[in-house]
Amino acid sequence: MSGRYRSPEKDRFKPYDDFQSGLTALEEGQIEAFIYDAPGLIEAIEDRNLEYLGAINTGEKYGFAVRKEDAQLLEKLNAGLKHLKDSPKWAELIAKYELNENN
């Protein structure tokens, strides 16, 4: 976390059982910051009095998995992803969620 947002006496990590509990603790001032997957966090705070500070690059990559016998589903997923990546919406999503287009 950036030095301008840190409070040395409170630099501790506290795990929460679920996403909503962490957001509630942040809103109620019980914690000063909350770390979560950027896309989910950005969407969750849109209508709240919270500020998104930025993403932490962890190098993680996400993907889909389907059963080998679900070849049709795999084809549909790949076709849908290709359609999305070929559309202007892809660039919008990359910008909105501060993603790296290569990941």
Tab-separated table of C-alpha atoms in Angstrom:
chain	number	residue	atom	x	y	z
A	1	MET	CA	0.000	0.000	0.000
A	2	SER	CA	1.283	3.457	-0.850
A	3	GLY	CA	2.893	5.394	2.005
A	4	ARG	CA	0.348	8.173	1.755
A	5	TYR	CA	-2.432	5.720	2.665
A	6	ARG	CA	-0.568	3.808	5.380
A	7	SER	CA	-0.910	4.175	9.084
A	8	PRO	CA	2.116	2.482	10.753
A	9	GLU	CA	0.250	1.657	13.946
A	10	LYS	CA	-2.422	-0.170	11.925
A	11	ASP	CA	-0.244	-1.975	9.350
A	12	ARG	CA	-1.715	-5.385	10.025
A	13	PHE	CA	-3.551	-7.803	7.810
A	14	LYS	CA	-6.890	-9.244	8.850
A	15	PRO	CA	-8.559	-11.979	6.815
A	16	TYR	CA	-12.321	-11.859	6.296
A	17	ASP	CA	-14.590	-14.842	5.734
A	18	ASP	CA	-16.186	-13.255	2.689
A	19	PHE	CA	-16.012	-10.277	0.362
A	20	GLN	CA	-19.030	-8.470	1.833
A	21	SER	CA	-17.623	-8.591	5.380
A	22	GLY	CA	-14.425	-6.913	4.201
A	23	LEU	CA	-16.311	-4.172	2.357
A	24	THR	CA	-18.543	-3.561	5.359
A	25	ALA	CA	-15.513	-3.288	7.661
A	26	LEU	CA	-13.996	-0.742	5.265
A	27	GLU	CA	-17.196	1.311	5.056
A	28	GLU	CA	-17.561	1.312	8.848
A	29	GLY	CA	-13.970	2.467	9.367
A	30	GLN	CA	-12.870	-0.756	11.077
A	31	ILE	CA	-10.067	-1.089	8.504
A	32	GLU	CA	-8.253	1.439	6.327
A	33	ALA	CA	-7.910	-0.634	3.163
A	34	PHE	CA	-9.289	-3.798	1.609
A	35	ILE	CA	-7.576	-5.975	-1.007
A	36	TYR	CA	-9.585	-8.092	-3.442
A	37	ASP	CA	-9.632	-9.016	-7.139
A	38	ALA	CA	-9.679	-5.706	-9.016
A	39	PRO	CA	-12.632	-6.337	-11.389
A	40	GLY	CA	-14.938	-7.470	-8.584
A	41	LEU	CA	-13.841	-4.673	-6.292
A	42	ILE	CA	-14.257	-1.949	-8.920
A	43	GLU	CA	-17.794	-3.071	-9.653
A	44	ALA	CA	-18.727	-3.494	-5.981
A	45	ILE	CA	-17.705	0.027	-4.949
A	46	GLU	CA	-19.367	1.886	-7.845
A	47	ASP	CA	-22.314	3.039	-5.728
A	48	ARG	CA	-20.470	3.313	-2.415
A	49	ASN	CA	-18.480	6.074	-0.771
A	50	LEU	CA	-15.214	4.181	-1.353
A	51	GLU	CA	-12.201	4.905	-3.554
A	52	TYR	CA	-10.367	2.403	-5.755
A	53	LEU	CA	-6.621	2.955	-5.312
A	54	GLY	CA	-5.314	0.665	-8.032
A	55	ALA	CA	-4.337	-2.888	-8.804
A	56	ILE	CA	-1.522	-4.949	-7.354
A	57	ASN	CA	0.252	-6.937	-10.051
A	58	THR	CA	0.459	-10.482	-8.720
A	59	GLY	CA	1.182	-12.100	-12.065
A	60	GLU	CA	-1.850	-14.351	-11.669
A	61	LYS	CA	-3.680	-15.477	-14.763
A	62	TYR	CA	-7.209	-16.836	-14.898
A	63	GLY	CA	-8.858	-19.175	-17.326
A	64	PHE	CA	-11.817	-21.432	-17.968
A	65	ALA	CA	-11.861	-25.185	-17.477
A	66	VAL	CA	-14.385	-27.588	-18.955
A	67	ARG	CA	-14.653	-31.360	-18.868
A	68	LYS	CA	-13.055	-33.124	-21.830
A	69	GLU	CA	-16.429	-34.490	-22.871
A	70	ASP	CA	-17.843	-30.937	-23.100
A	71	ALA	CA	-16.218	-30.134	-26.452
A	72	GLN	CA	-19.275	-28.178	-27.637
A	73	LEU	CA	-19.170	-25.969	-24.559
A	74	LEU	CA	-15.458	-25.354	-25.100
A	75	GLU	CA	-16.124	-24.346	-28.717
A	76	LYS	CA	-18.857	-21.943	-27.596
A	77	LEU	CA	-16.632	-20.406	-24.912
A	78	ASN	CA	-13.762	-19.953	-27.356
A	79	ALA	CA	-16.075	-18.472	-29.993
A	80	GLY	CA	-17.590	-16.094	-27.438
A	81	LEU	CA	-14.177	-14.983	-26.196
A	82	LYS	CA	-12.948	-14.437	-29.753
A	83	HIS	CA	-16.074	-12.403	-30.552
A	84	LEU	CA	-15.536	-10.284	-27.432
A	85	LYS	CA	-11.814	-9.747	-28.100
A	86	ASP	CA	-12.575	-8.707	-31.699
A	87	SER	CA	-15.157	-6.139	-30.565
A	88	PRO	CA	-14.683	-2.560	-29.264
A	89	LYS	CA	-16.094	-3.739	-25.922
A	90	TRP	CA	-12.813	-5.592	-25.221
A	91	ALA	CA	-10.806	-2.342	-25.144
A	92	GLU	CA	-13.441	-0.798	-22.864
A	93	LEU	CA	-13.138	-3.694	-20.401
A	94	ILE	CA	-9.336	-3.567	-20.485
A	95	ALA	CA	-9.425	0.144	-19.621
A	96	LYS	CA	-12.247	-0.055	-17.060
A	97	TYR	CA	-10.646	-2.846	-15.031
A	98	GLU	CA	-7.032	-1.734	-15.594
A	99	LEU	CA	-6.097	-5.048	-17.188
A	100	ASN	CA	-3.132	-5.997	-19.312
A	101	GLU	CA	-4.400	-7.010	-22.763
A	102	ASN	CA	-1.868	-9.840	-22.944
A	103	ASN	CA	-3.194	-11.529	-19.811
